[in-house]
Coordinates of C-alpha atoms and ligand atoms in Angstrom, one line a residue:
M1 CA 0.2 0.2 0.0
A2 CA 0.9 3.2 -0.9
K3 CA -0.2 7.0 0.2
L4 CA 1.1 9.2 -2.2
N5 CA 0.4 13.3 -2.7
I6 CA -0.1 14.1 -6.4
N7 CA -1.1 16.7 -7.3
G8 CA -2.5 18.1 -3.7
R9 CA -4.4 15.1 -3.3
V10 CA -3.5 12.1 -1.2
R11 CA -4.3 8.6 -2.1
E12 CA -4.0 5.7 -0.5
I13 CA -3.1 2.7 -3.5
A14 CA -2.9 -0.4 -3.1
V15 CA 0.2 -1.5 -5.1
E16 CA 3.9 -3.5 -4.3
A17 CA 6.6 -1.5 -2.9
D18 CA 8.7 -1.8 -5.6
T19 CA 6.6 -0.7 -8.7
P20 CA 8.0 2.6 -10.0
L21 CA 6.2 6.0 -9.6
L22 CA 5.5 6.2 -12.6
W23 CA 3.3 3.3 -13.1
V24 CA 1.4 4.4 -10.5
I25 CA 0.7 7.8 -12.0
R26 CA -0.2 6.4 -14.9
E27 CA -2.3 3.2 -14.6
Q28 CA -3.8 3.8 -11.0
V29 CA -4.4 7.1 -10.8
G30 CA -4.9 7.7 -14.7
L31 CA -2.6 10.8 -14.9
T32 CA -1.6 9.9 -18.7
G33 CA 0.3 13.2 -19.4
T34 CA 3.4 11.8 -17.6
K35 CA 5.1 9.1 -20.4
Y36 CA 7.1 6.3 -20.9
G37 CA 9.8 6.0 -22.9
C38 CA 13.0 4.4 -21.8
G39 CA 12.3 3.7 -18.4
V40 CA 16.0 3.2 -17.2
A41 CA 16.3 7.9 -16.6
Q42 CA 17.7 8.6 -19.7
C43 CA 15.3 10.2 -21.8
G44 CA 13.1 12.2 -19.1
A45 CA 9.7 11.5 -20.6
C46 CA 8.3 10.3 -17.4
S47 CA 9.5 13.5 -15.3
V48 CA 7.7 15.3 -12.7
H49 CA 8.3 17.1 -9.8
F50 CA 8.9 15.6 -6.2
N51 CA 9.1 18.5 -3.7
G52 CA 10.0 20.7 -6.6
E53 CA 12.7 18.8 -8.0
V54 CA 12.4 17.5 -11.3
V55 CA 12.9 13.7 -11.5
R56 CA 12.7 10.8 -13.6
S57 CA 9.1 8.8 -12.0
C58 CA 10.5 6.0 -13.7
V59 CA 13.1 4.7 -11.3
I60 CA 11.6 5.9 -7.9
P61 CA 9.6 2.9 -6.2
V62 CA 6.6 4.5 -4.2
G63 CA 8.2 1.9 -1.4
G64 CA 10.4 4.8 -0.9
I65 CA 7.2 7.8 -0.7
K66 CA 6.0 9.3 2.0
A67 CA 2.7 11.0 2.2
T68 CA 4.1 14.4 3.5
D69 CA 6.4 14.1 0.0
R70 CA 4.4 16.7 -2.9
I71 CA 4.1 15.1 -6.6
V72 CA 3.5 17.1 -9.2
T73 CA 2.9 15.9 -13.0
I74 CA 1.8 18.3 -15.8
E75 CA -1.5 18.2 -15.4
G76 CA -1.1 19.7 -11.5
L77 CA 0.9 22.5 -13.5
S78 CA -2.5 24.1 -14.3
T79 CA -6.2 22.8 -15.1
N80 CA -6.4 24.2 -18.7
A81 CA -2.8 24.8 -19.9
S82 CA -2.2 28.9 -18.9
H83 CA 0.8 27.7 -16.9
P84 CA 3.4 30.3 -18.4
V85 CA 5.4 27.8 -19.4
Q86 CA 2.5 25.9 -21.0
K87 CA 1.5 29.3 -23.0
A88 CA 4.9 29.5 -24.1
W89 CA 5.3 26.0 -25.6
A90 CA 2.0 26.7 -27.6
A91 CA 2.9 30.1 -28.3
L92 CA 6.0 28.9 -30.2
D93 CA 4.1 25.9 -31.5
V94 CA 6.9 23.6 -29.7
P95 CA 5.3 20.0 -30.1
Q96 CA 6.5 17.6 -33.1
C97 CA 4.8 14.2 -32.0
G98 CA 4.3 16.3 -28.5
Y99 CA 5.7 13.1 -26.8
C100 CA 8.4 14.1 -25.2
Q101 CA 6.8 17.5 -24.0
S102 CA 5.4 17.4 -20.6
G103 CA 8.8 16.2 -19.9
Q104 CA 10.2 18.7 -20.7
I105 CA 7.5 21.3 -19.6
M106 CA 8.1 19.6 -16.0
A107 CA 12.1 20.2 -16.6
A108 CA 11.6 23.6 -17.8
T109 CA 9.2 25.0 -15.0
A110 CA 11.5 23.4 -12.5
L111 CA 14.6 25.2 -14.1
L112 CA 12.7 28.6 -14.4
K113 CA 12.2 28.1 -10.4
K114 CA 15.3 27.7 -9.5
K115 CA 16.7 30.8 -12.1
P116 CA 14.1 33.0 -13.6
R117 CA 16.4 33.8 -16.1
P118 CA 18.3 31.3 -17.7
T119 CA 20.6 31.6 -20.6
D120 CA 21.0 28.9 -23.2
A121 CA 24.3 27.1 -21.5
D122 CA 21.5 26.8 -18.1
I123 CA 18.8 25.6 -20.6
D124 CA 21.4 23.1 -22.1
E125 CA 22.8 21.7 -19.0
A126 CA 19.7 21.5 -16.9
M127 CA 17.1 19.8 -19.2
T128 CA 18.6 16.6 -20.4
N129 CA 15.4 15.2 -21.6
I130 CA 15.9 13.5 -25.0
C131 CA 13.6 15.1 -28.0
R132 CA 13.5 12.3 -30.9
C133 CA 11.7 15.2 -33.3
G134 CA 14.4 17.8 -32.3
T135 CA 12.8 20.4 -30.9
Y136 CA 15.5 21.6 -28.7
Q137 CA 15.8 25.2 -30.3
R138 CA 12.4 25.8 -30.2
I139 CA 12.4 24.8 -26.3
R140 CA 14.7 27.0 -25.7
A141 CA 13.2 30.3 -27.0
A142 CA 9.9 29.1 -25.3
V143 CA 11.7 28.6 -21.9
H144 CA 12.8 32.4 -23.0
M145 CA 9.8 33.5 -23.4
A146 CA 7.8 32.1 -20.3
A147 CA 11.2 33.4 -18.3
E148 CA 10.1 37.1 -20.2
S149 CA 7.1 36.7 -19.4
A150 CA 7.7 36.0 -15.7
A151 CA 9.3 39.3 -15.6
G152 CA 6.9 41.2 -17.8
T153 CA 9.4 41.7 -20.7
A154 CA 7.5 39.5 -23.1
T155 CA 7.8 40.2 -26.5
V156 CA 6.5 38.7 -30.3
S157 CA 8.7 40.4 -33.0
P158 CA 7.8 39.7 -36.9
G159 CA 8.7 36.4 -38.0
S160 CA 9.1 35.0 -34.8
P161 CA 8.1 31.3 -34.4
A162 CA 5.6 33.1 -31.3
R163 CA 3.4 33.8 -34.7
V164 CA 1.4 30.5 -35.2
P165 CA -2.4 30.7 -36.3
A166 CA -4.2 30.5 -32.9
R167 CA -6.2 27.2 -34.1
R168 CA -2.6 25.2 -34.4
A169 CA -1.4 26.8 -31.2
K170 CA -4.4 25.5 -29.3
S171 CA -4.2 22.3 -30.9
N172 CA -0.6 21.8 -30.0
A173 CA -1.6 22.9 -26.2
A174 CA -4.1 19.7 -26.7
K175 CA -1.1 17.3 -27.6
V176 CA 1.2 18.7 -24.7
K177 CA -1.8 17.1 -22.3
A178 CA -2.7 14.6 -24.4
Ligands
FES201 S1 10.8 6.8 -19.3 FE1 12.1 8.0 -17.5 S2 13.5 8.5 -18.1 FE2 13.1 7.7 -20.0
FES202 S1 8.2 16.4 -30.0 FE1 8.4 14.0 -30.7 S2 10.1 13.4 -29.5 FE2 9.8 15.6 -28.6

């Protein structure tokens, strides 16, 4: 039996102690925004926040988690994709297939909490999540946009990839949460 605080709600879940947190989040709790990629802490698709730090949930056995530990998944960032990082992702049309993007967003939000104005080098160092679609340039741009938005200095220049049709941006926001 595990007692887990996920997105602010404590749940008692009947599972073996060695079950990875990722599987409990997806299978028992039904929050499928967190993805399975490699299962060995390499790709970052399964990233969630654990007491405010980004972690790879595929290698965390639930037996070691206390009810006082705070777990936040992509669904816990906002109920309607309104978190500044999610909005920057949609505005800059970041996702391609979308599979890695929940993990990318969780890594980005954790980074921005620690470093509100990260450099490209900070982003590259902190965000080691793999994107098979190669969206790294747009991820960097979106992290900068979210940082500027939080600081109240966000701008969208002509020709910027932020100029995407609203319908497409909306569909990309949906992809991020799928
Ligand atoms: S599925 Fe956890 S790091 Fe790849
Ligand atoms: S958007 Fe396809 S793997 Fe990253």
